[in-house]
């Protein structure tokens, strides 16, 4: 696991963008796995800037989002489809038909989830998955106790997630109680993963996820099983880590060798 620490959120986002750009340059039809929330906004802003200022094209890119609130239509301002369109897709030349977000109104949820997994397989799997971490250690909406082998499915949201996400809704009662999410097992099948974390509020849970034991109570800890993960942090998010000196040393070694060390 690569752990890359930068002073600020902006620097961390730029560093993550550099990795995404590098992968996109090698494979123009990259299959991206995408997250919503506050954390990836800096990355998405940088991708939009790359397109607008550098003329970088996303025409061939395909994408699958991690999750969607169950019960929200795509037109709802707090739906993840709306989030992705307004924060990213509308500002790129990506073909929206190639962008998938779980359908929060799917009448047959199980059939929908099966089809979502099949659609990922049909394009050859996710090349690069972007993740954030929840205050309770979740990735996607895989709340504590989610099987580390779980697949795309309907889940109930944890109390902490409802509280955390109530900041986006007028009233706490308006936060949906259910979601469709890729499973931990689905996420682990991505060929490569980047985890972005910023802010001191996430420091403890991040330390548990990457330096603690693997446990379904912190679903992000399952990333320790994945051979190709880069974690991008700002300094406040890295403040509870114990092996920071090693991460910095490893990053220096990467520069000397001119290659990534996972
Ligand atoms: C969002 C998602 C979630 C978020 C996590 C962090 O699609 O899957 O796991 O990444 O809840 O959210 P923020 O970035 O808002 O702190």
Coordinates of N, CA, C and O in Angstrom, one line a residue, residues 101-254:
X101 N -24.7 5.0 -12.5 CA -24.8 5.2 -11.0 C -26.0 4.3 -10.7 O -26.9 4.2 -11.4
X102 N -25.9 3.6 -9.5 CA -27.0 2.7 -9.2 C -28.3 3.4 -9.2 O -28.4 4.6 -8.9
X103 N -29.4 2.7 -9.7 CA -30.7 3.3 -9.8 C -31.4 3.2 -8.5 O -31.9 2.2 -8.0
X104 N -31.6 4.4 -7.9 CA -32.2 4.5 -6.5 C -33.7 4.2 -6.6 O -34.3 4.1 -5.5
X105 N -34.2 4.1 -7.8 CA -35.7 3.7 -7.9 C -35.9 2.4 -8.5 O -37.0 2.0 -8.9
X106 N -34.8 1.5 -8.6 CA -35.0 0.2 -9.2 C -36.1 -0.6 -8.5 O -36.1 -0.8 -7.3
X107 N -37.1 -1.0 -9.3 CA -38.3 -1.7 -8.7 C -37.9 -3.1 -8.2 O -38.3 -3.5 -7.1
X108 N -37.0 -3.7 -9.0 CA -36.5 -5.1 -8.5 C -35.1 -4.9 -8.2 O -34.2 -5.0 -9.0
X109 N -34.8 -4.6 -6.9 CA -33.5 -4.2 -6.4 C -32.5 -5.4 -6.7 O -31.4 -5.1 -7.2
X110 N -32.9 -6.6 -6.4 CA -31.9 -7.7 -6.5 C -31.5 -7.9 -8.0 O -30.3 -8.1 -8.3
X111 N -32.5 -7.8 -8.9 CA -32.2 -8.0 -10.3 C -31.3 -6.8 -10.7 O -30.3 -7.0 -11.5
X112 N -31.6 -5.6 -10.2 CA -30.8 -4.5 -10.6 C -29.3 -4.7 -10.2 O -28.4 -4.4 -10.9
X113 N -29.1 -5.1 -8.9 CA -27.8 -5.3 -8.4 C -27.0 -6.3 -9.2 O -25.8 -6.2 -9.4
X114 N -27.7 -7.4 -9.5 CA -27.1 -8.5 -10.3 C -26.6 -7.9 -11.7 O -25.5 -8.1 -12.1
X115 N -27.5 -7.1 -12.3 CA -27.2 -6.5 -13.6 C -26.0 -5.5 -13.5 O -25.2 -5.5 -14.4
X116 N -26.0 -4.8 -12.4 CA -24.9 -3.8 -12.2 C -23.5 -4.5 -12.2 O -22.6 -4.1 -12.8
X117 N -23.5 -5.6 -11.4 CA -22.3 -6.4 -11.4 C -21.9 -7.0 -12.7 O -20.7 -7.0 -13.1
X118 N -22.9 -7.4 -13.4 CA -22.7 -8.0 -14.8 C -22.2 -6.9 -15.7 O -21.3 -7.2 -16.5
X119 N -22.7 -5.7 -15.6 CA -22.3 -4.6 -16.5 C -20.8 -4.3 -16.2 O -20.1 -4.0 -17.2
X120 N -20.4 -4.3 -15.0 CA -19.0 -4.1 -14.6 C -18.1 -5.2 -15.3 O -17.1 -4.9 -15.9
X121 N -18.6 -6.4 -15.2 CA -17.8 -7.5 -15.8 C -17.7 -7.4 -17.3 O -16.7 -7.6 -17.9
X122 N -18.9 -7.0 -17.9 CA -18.9 -6.9 -19.4 C -17.9 -5.9 -20.0 O -17.4 -6.1 -21.0
X123 N -17.5 -4.8 -19.2 CA -16.5 -3.9 -19.7 C -15.1 -4.3 -19.3 O -14.2 -3.6 -19.5
X124 N -15.0 -5.5 -18.7 CA -13.7 -6.0 -18.3 C -13.3 -5.6 -16.9 O -12.1 -5.7 -16.5
X125 N -14.2 -5.1 -16.1 CA -13.9 -4.8 -14.7 C -13.5 -3.3 -14.5 O -13.2 -2.6 -15.5
X126 N -13.4 -2.9 -13.3 CA -13.0 -1.5 -13.0 C -11.5 -1.4 -13.0 O -10.8 -2.2 -12.3
X127 N -11.0 -0.5 -13.8 CA -9.5 -0.3 -13.8 C -9.0 0.5 -12.6 O -8.0 0.2 -12.0
X128 N -9.7 1.5 -12.2 CA -9.3 2.4 -11.2 C -10.5 2.8 -10.3 O -11.3 3.5 -10.8
X129 N -10.5 2.4 -9.1 CA -11.6 2.8 -8.2 C -11.2 3.9 -7.3 O -10.2 3.9 -6.6
X130 N -12.0 5.0 -7.2 CA -11.8 6.1 -6.3 C -12.7 5.9 -5.1 O -13.9 5.7 -5.2
X131 N -12.0 6.0 -3.9 CA -12.8 5.8 -2.7 C -12.6 6.9 -1.7 O -11.5 7.5 -1.7
X132 N -13.6 7.2 -0.8 CA -13.4 8.0 0.4 C -13.7 7.0 1.5 O -14.0 5.9 1.3
X133 N -13.5 7.5 2.7 CA -13.9 6.7 3.9 C -14.9 7.4 4.8 O -14.8 8.6 5.0
X134 N -15.9 6.6 5.2 CA -16.9 7.2 6.1 C -16.3 7.3 7.6 O -15.4 6.7 7.9
X135 N -17.0 8.1 8.4 CA -16.6 8.3 9.8 C -16.6 7.0 10.5 O -15.9 6.8 11.5
X136 N -17.5 6.0 10.0 CA -17.5 4.7 10.7 C -16.7 3.7 10.0 O -16.8 2.5 10.2
X137 N -15.8 4.1 9.1 CA -14.9 3.2 8.4 C -15.4 2.6 7.1 O -14.8 1.8 6.5
X138 N -16.6 3.1 6.7 CA -17.2 2.4 5.5 C -16.5 2.9 4.2 O -15.9 3.9 4.1
X139 N -16.5 2.0 3.2 CA -16.2 2.3 1.8 C -17.5 2.0 1.0 O -18.2 1.0 1.3
X140 N -17.8 2.8 0.1 CA -19.2 2.8 -0.5 C -20.1 3.0 0.7 O -19.8 3.8 1.6
X141 N -21.2 2.2 0.7 CA -22.1 2.3 1.9 C -22.0 0.9 2.7 O -23.0 0.5 3.2
X142 N -20.8 0.4 2.7 CA -20.6 -0.9 3.4 C -20.4 -0.6 4.9 O -19.2 -0.4 5.3
X143 N -21.5 -0.6 5.6 CA -21.4 -0.2 7.0 C -20.7 -1.2 7.9 O -20.6 -2.4 7.4
X144 N -20.3 -0.9 9.1 CA -19.7 -1.8 9.9 C -20.4 -3.2 10.0 O -21.7 -3.1 10.2
X145 N -19.7 -4.2 9.9 CA -20.4 -5.6 9.9 C -20.7 -6.1 8.5 O -21.0 -7.3 8.3
X146 N -20.5 -5.3 7.4 CA -20.7 -5.8 6.1 C -19.6 -6.9 5.8 O -18.5 -6.7 6.2
X147 N -20.1 -7.9 5.2 CA -19.2 -9.0 4.8 C -18.0 -8.4 3.9 O -18.3 -7.6 3.0
X148 N -16.8 -8.9 4.2 CA -15.7 -8.4 3.3 C -15.8 -9.1 2.0 O -15.0 -8.7 1.1
X149 N -16.7 -10.0 1.8 CA -17.0 -10.6 0.5 C -18.3 -10.1 -0.2 O -18.7 -10.6 -1.2
X150 N -18.9 -9.1 0.4 CA -20.2 -8.6 0.0 C -20.2 -8.1 -1.5 O -19.1 -7.6 -2.0
X151 N -21.3 -8.2 -2.1 CA -21.5 -7.7 -3.5 C -22.5 -6.6 -3.5 O -23.1 -6.2 -2.5
X152 N -22.8 -6.1 -4.7 CA -23.7 -5.0 -4.8 C -25.1 -5.4 -4.3 O -25.6 -6.4 -4.6
X153 N -25.6 -4.5 -3.4 CA -26.9 -4.9 -2.7 C -27.5 -3.7 -2.1 O -26.9 -2.6 -2.0
X154 N -28.7 -3.9 -1.6 CA -29.4 -2.9 -0.8 C -29.0 -3.0 0.7 O -28.9 -4.1 1.2
X155 N -28.6 -1.9 1.3 CA -28.2 -1.9 2.7 C -29.0 -0.8 3.4 O -29.5 0.2 2.9
X156 N -29.0 -1.0 4.8 CA -29.6 0.0 5.7 C -28.4 0.9 6.1 O -27.3 0.4 6.4
X157 N -28.6 2.2 6.2 CA -27.5 3.1 6.6 C -27.3 3.1 8.1 O -28.3 3.0 8.8
X158 N -26.1 3.2 8.5 CA -25.8 3.2 9.9 C -26.2 4.6 10.5 O -26.1 5.6 9.8
X159 N -26.5 4.6 11.8 CA -26.9 5.9 12.5 C -25.8 7.0 12.2 O -26.1 8.1 11.9
X160 N -24.6 6.6 12.3 CA -23.5 7.6 12.2 C -23.4 8.2 10.8 O -23.2 9.3 10.6
X161 N -23.7 7.3 9.8 CA -23.7 7.8 8.4 C -24.9 8.7 8.2 O -24.7 9.8 7.5
X162 N -26.0 8.4 8.7 CA -27.2 9.3 8.6 C -26.9 10.6 9.3 O -27.1 11.7 8.7
X163 N -26.3 10.6 10.4 CA -25.9 11.9 11.1 C -24.9 12.6 10.2 O -25.0 13.8 10.0
X164 N -23.8 11.9 9.8 CA -22.8 12.6 8.9 C -23.4 13.2 7.7 O -23.0 14.3 7.3
X165 N -24.3 12.5 7.1 CA -24.8 13.0 5.8 C -26.0 14.0 5.9 O -26.4 14.5 4.9
X166 N -26.4 14.1 7.2 CA -27.6 15.1 7.4 C -27.2 16.5 7.0 O -28.0 17.3 6.8
X167 N -25.8 16.8 7.0 CA -25.4 18.1 6.6 C -25.8 18.5 5.2 O -25.9 19.7 4.9
X168 N -26.1 17.5 4.4 CA -26.5 17.8 3.0 C -28.0 18.0 2.8 O -28.5 18.4 1.8
X169 N -28.8 17.7 3.9 CA -30.2 17.7 3.8 C -30.8 18.8 4.7 O -30.2 19.2 5.7
X170 N -32.0 19.3 4.4 CA -32.6 20.4 5.2 C -32.9 19.8 6.6 O -32.6 20.5 7.6
X171 N -33.4 18.6 6.7 CA -33.7 18.0 8.0 C -33.1 16.6 8.1 O -33.1 15.9 7.1
X172 N -32.7 16.2 9.3 CA -32.2 14.9 9.5 C -33.2 13.8 9.0 O -32.8 12.8 8.4
X173 N -34.4 14.0 9.2 CA -35.5 13.1 8.8 C -35.5 12.9 7.3 O -36.0 11.9 6.8
X174 N -34.9 13.8 6.6 CA -34.9 13.7 5.1 C -33.8 12.8 4.6 O -33.9 12.4 3.4
X175 N -32.9 12.4 5.4 CA -31.8 11.6 4.9 C -32.3 10.2 4.7 O -33.0 9.6 5.6
X176 N -32.1 9.6 3.4 CA -32.7 8.3 3.2 C -32.0 7.3 4.1 O -30.9 7.5 4.6
X177 N -32.8 6.2 4.4 CA -32.3 5.2 5.4 C -31.7 4.0 4.7 O -31.1 3.2 5.4
X178 N -31.8 4.0 3.4 CA -31.3 2.8 2.7 C -30.5 3.3 1.5 O -30.6 4.4 1.0
X179 N -29.7 2.4 1.0 CA -28.9 2.7 -0.2 C -28.6 1.4 -1.0 O -28.6 0.3 -0.4
X180 N -28.2 1.6 -2.3 CA -27.7 0.5 -3.0 C -26.2 0.8 -3.1 O -25.8 1.9 -3.4
X181 N -25.4 -0.2 -2.8 CA -23.9 0.0 -2.8 C -23.2 -1.2 -3.4 O -23.7 -2.4 -3.3
X182 N -22.1 -0.9 -4.1 CA -21.2 -2.0 -4.5 C -20.8 -2.7 -3.1 O -20.6 -2.0 -2.1
X183 N -20.5 -4.0 -3.2 CA -20.0 -4.6 -1.9 C -18.5 -4.4 -1.8 O -17.8 -3.9 -2.7
X184 N -18.0 -4.8 -0.6 CA -16.6 -4.8 -0.4 C -15.9 -5.7 -1.4 O -14.8 -5.4 -1.9
X185 N -16.5 -6.9 -1.6 CA -15.9 -7.8 -2.6 C -15.9 -7.2 -4.0 O -14.9 -7.5 -4.7
X186 N -16.9 -6.5 -4.3 CA -16.9 -5.8 -5.6 C -15.8 -4.8 -5.7 O -15.0 -4.8 -6.7
X187 N -15.6 -4.0 -4.7 CA -14.6 -3.0 -4.7 C -13.2 -3.6 -4.8 O -12.3 -3.2 -5.6
X188 N -13.0 -4.8 -4.1 CA -11.7 -5.4 -4.1 C -11.3 -6.0 -5.4 O -10.1 -6.3 -5.7
X189 N -12.3 -6.2 -6.3 CA -12.0 -6.7 -7.7 C -11.5 -5.6 -8.6 O -11.0 -6.0 -9.7
X190 N -11.6 -4.4 -8.2 CA -11.0 -3.3 -9.1 C -9.5 -3.6 -9.2 O -8.8 -4.1 -8.3
X191 N -9.0 -3.3 -10.4 CA -7.5 -3.6 -10.7 C -6.6 -2.7 -9.8 O -5.5 -3.1 -9.5
X192 N -7.1 -1.5 -9.6 CA -6.3 -0.5 -8.8 C -7.3 0.3 -8.0 O -8.4 0.6 -8.4
X193 N -6.8 0.8 -6.8 CA -7.7 1.6 -5.9 C -7.0 2.8 -5.4 O -5.8 2.7 -5.1
X194 N -7.6 4.0 -5.4 CA -7.1 5.1 -4.7 C -8.1 5.5 -3.6 O -9.3 5.6 -3.8
X195 N -7.6 5.7 -2.4 CA -8.4 6.1 -1.2 C -8.0 7.5 -0.9 O -6.8 7.8 -0.7
X196 N -8.9 8.4 -0.9 CA -8.6 9.8 -0.5 C -9.2 10.1 0.8 O -10.4 9.8 1.1
X197 N -8.4 10.7 1.7 CA -8.9 11.1 3.0 C -8.3 12.4 3.5 O -7.1 12.6 3.4
X198 N -9.2 13.3 3.9 CA -8.7 14.6 4.4 C -9.4 15.0 5.7 O -10.5 14.5 6.0
X199 N -8.7 15.8 6.5 CA -9.3 16.3 7.7 C -9.0 15.5 8.9 O -9.0 14.2 8.9
X200 N -8.9 16.2 10.0 CA -8.5 15.5 11.3 C -9.7 14.6 11.8 O -9.4 13.6 12.4
X201 N -10.9 14.9 11.4 CA -12.0 14.1 11.9 C -11.9 12.6 11.4 O -12.5 11.7 12.0
X202 N -11.2 12.4 10.3 CA -11.1 11.0 9.8 C -9.8 10.4 10.2 O -9.5 9.2 9.9
X203 N -8.9 11.1 11.0 CA -7.6 10.6 11.3 C -7.6 9.2 12.0 O -6.9 8.3 11.7
X204 N -8.5 9.1 13.1 CA -8.5 7.9 13.9 C -9.0 6.7 13.0 O -8.4 5.6 13.1
X205 N -10.1 6.9 12.3 CA -10.7 5.8 11.6 C -9.7 5.4 10.4 O -9.6 4.2 10.1
X206 N -9.0 6.3 9.8 CA -8.1 6.0 8.8 C -6.9 5.2 9.3 O -6.5 4.2 8.7
X207 N -6.4 5.6 10.5 CA -5.3 4.8 11.1 C -5.8 3.4 11.4 O -5.0 2.4 11.1
X208 N -7.0 3.2 11.9 CA -7.5 1.8 12.1 C -7.6 1.1 10.8 O -7.3 -0.1 10.7
X209 N -8.0 1.8 9.7 CA -8.2 1.1 8.5 C -6.9 0.6 7.9 O -6.9 -0.5 7.3
X210 N -5.9 1.4 7.9 CA -4.7 1.0 7.2 C -3.5 0.5 8.1 O -2.7 -0.2 7.6
X211 N -3.6 0.8 9.4 CA -2.6 0.2 10.3 C -3.2 -0.8 11.3 O -2.4 -1.4 12.1
X212 N -4.5 -0.9 11.4 CA -5.1 -1.8 12.4 C -5.3 -3.1 11.8 O -5.0 -3.4 10.6
X213 N -5.9 -4.0 12.5 CA -6.3 -5.4 12.0 C -7.4 -5.3 11.0 O -8.2 -4.4 11.1
X214 N -7.4 -6.2 10.1 CA -8.5 -6.3 9.1 C -9.8 -6.7 9.8 O -9.8 -7.8 10.5
X215 N -10.9 -6.0 9.7 CA -12.1 -6.3 10.4 C -13.3 -5.8 9.6 O -13.2 -4.7 9.1
X216 N -14.4 -6.6 9.6 CA -15.6 -6.1 9.0 C -16.2 -4.9 9.7 O -17.1 -4.2 9.1
X217 N -15.7 -4.6 10.9 CA -16.2 -3.4 11.6 C -15.7 -2.1 11.0 O -16.2 -1.0 11.3
X218 N -14.6 -2.2 10.2 CA -14.0 -1.1 9.5 C -13.9 -1.6 8.1 O -12.8 -2.2 7.7
X219 N -14.9 -1.4 7.2 CA -14.8 -2.1 5.9 C -13.6 -1.6 5.1 O -13.1 -2.4 4.3
X220 N -13.1 -0.4 5.3 CA -11.9 0.1 4.6 C -10.7 -0.7 4.9 O -9.7 -0.8 4.1
X221 N -10.7 -1.4 6.1 CA -9.5 -2.2 6.4 C -9.3 -3.4 5.4 O -8.2 -3.9 5.3
X222 N -10.4 -3.8 4.7 CA -10.2 -4.8 3.7 C -9.3 -4.4 2.5 O -8.8 -5.3 1.8
X223 N -9.0 -3.1 2.4 CA -8.1 -2.7 1.4 C -6.7 -3.3 1.6 O -5.9 -3.3 0.6
X224 N -6.4 -3.7 2.8 CA -5.1 -4.3 3.1 C -4.9 -5.6 2.3 O -3.8 -6.1 2.1
X225 N -6.0 -6.2 1.8 CA -6.0 -7.4 1.0 C -5.7 -7.1 -0.5 O -5.4 -8.0 -1.3
X226 N -5.7 -5.8 -0.9 CA -5.6 -5.4 -2.3 C -4.1 -5.1 -2.6 O -3.5 -4.3 -1.9
X227 N -3.6 -5.7 -3.7 CA -2.2 -5.4 -4.0 C -1.8 -4.1 -4.6 O -0.7 -3.7 -4.7
X228 N -2.8 -3.3 -5.0 CA -2.5 -2.0 -5.7 C -3.3 -0.9 -5.2 O -4.3 -0.4 -5.9
X229 N -3.0 -0.4 -4.0 CA -3.8 0.7 -3.4 C -2.8 1.9 -3.1 O -1.7 1.7 -2.6
X230 N -3.3 3.1 -3.5 CA -2.6 4.3 -3.1 C -3.5 5.1 -2.2 O -4.7 5.3 -2.6
X231 N -3.0 5.5 -1.1 CA -3.8 6.3 -0.1 C -3.3 7.7 -0.2 O -2.1 8.0 0.1
X232 N -4.2 8.7 -0.5 CA -3.7 10.1 -0.5 C -4.3 10.8 0.7 O -5.6 10.8 0.9
X233 N -3.5 11.5 1.4 CA -3.9 12.1 2.7 C -3.4 13.5 2.8 O -2.3 13.9 2.3
X234 N -4.2 14.4 3.5 CA -3.6 15.6 3.9 C -3.0 15.4 5.3 O -3.3 14.4 6.0
X235 N -2.2 16.3 5.8 CA -1.5 16.1 7.1 C -2.5 15.8 8.3 O -2.3 14.9 9.1
X236 N -3.6 16.6 8.4 CA -4.5 16.3 9.5 C -5.1 14.9 9.5 O -5.2 14.2 10.5
X237 N -5.4 14.4 8.3 CA -5.9 13.0 8.2 C -4.8 12.0 8.5 O -5.2 10.9 9.0
X238 N -3.6 12.4 8.4 CA -2.5 11.4 8.6 C -2.0 11.5 10.1 O -1.1 10.7 10.5
X239 N -2.6 12.4 10.9 CA -2.1 12.7 12.2 C -2.1 11.5 13.2 O -1.4 11.6 14.2
X240 N -2.9 10.5 13.0 CA -3.0 9.4 14.0 C -2.2 8.2 13.5 O -2.2 7.1 14.1
X241 N -1.5 8.3 12.3 CA -0.7 7.2 11.8 C 0.6 7.0 12.6 O 1.1 8.0 13.1
X242 N 1.1 5.8 12.7 CA 2.3 5.6 13.5 C 3.5 5.4 12.6 O 4.7 5.5 13.0
X243 N 3.3 5.1 11.3 CA 4.4 4.7 10.4 C 4.7 5.8 9.3 O 5.2 5.5 8.2
X244 N 4.4 7.0 9.7 CA 4.5 8.1 8.7 C 5.9 8.2 8.2 O 6.1 8.5 7.0
X245 N 6.9 8.0 9.0 CA 8.3 8.2 8.6 C 8.6 7.1 7.5 O 9.2 7.4 6.5
X246 N 8.1 5.9 7.6 CA 8.3 4.9 6.6 C 7.6 5.3 5.3 O 8.2 5.1 4.2
X247 N 6.4 5.8 5.4 CA 5.7 6.2 4.2 C 6.4 7.3 3.4 O 6.5 7.2 2.2
X248 N 7.0 8.2 4.2 CA 7.8 9.3 3.5 C 9.1 8.7 2.9 O 9.5 9.1 1.8
X249 N 9.7 7.8 3.6 CA 10.9 7.1 3.1 C 10.6 6.4 1.8 O 11.3 6.4 0.9
X250 N 9.5 5.7 1.8 CA 9.1 4.9 0.7 C 8.8 5.8 -0.5 O 9.2 5.5 -1.7
X251 N 8.2 6.9 -0.2 CA 8.0 7.9 -1.3 C 9.3 8.4 -1.9 O 9.4 8.6 -3.1
X252 N 10.2 8.7 -1.1 CA 11.6 9.1 -1.5 C 12.2 8.1 -2.4 O 12.8 8.3 -3.4
X253 N 12.1 6.8 -1.9 CA 12.6 5.7 -2.7 C 12.0 5.6 -4.1 O 12.7 5.3 -5.1
X254 N 10.7 5.8 -4.1 CA 10.0 5.8 -5.4 C 10.6 6.8 -6.4 O 10.8 6.5 -7.6

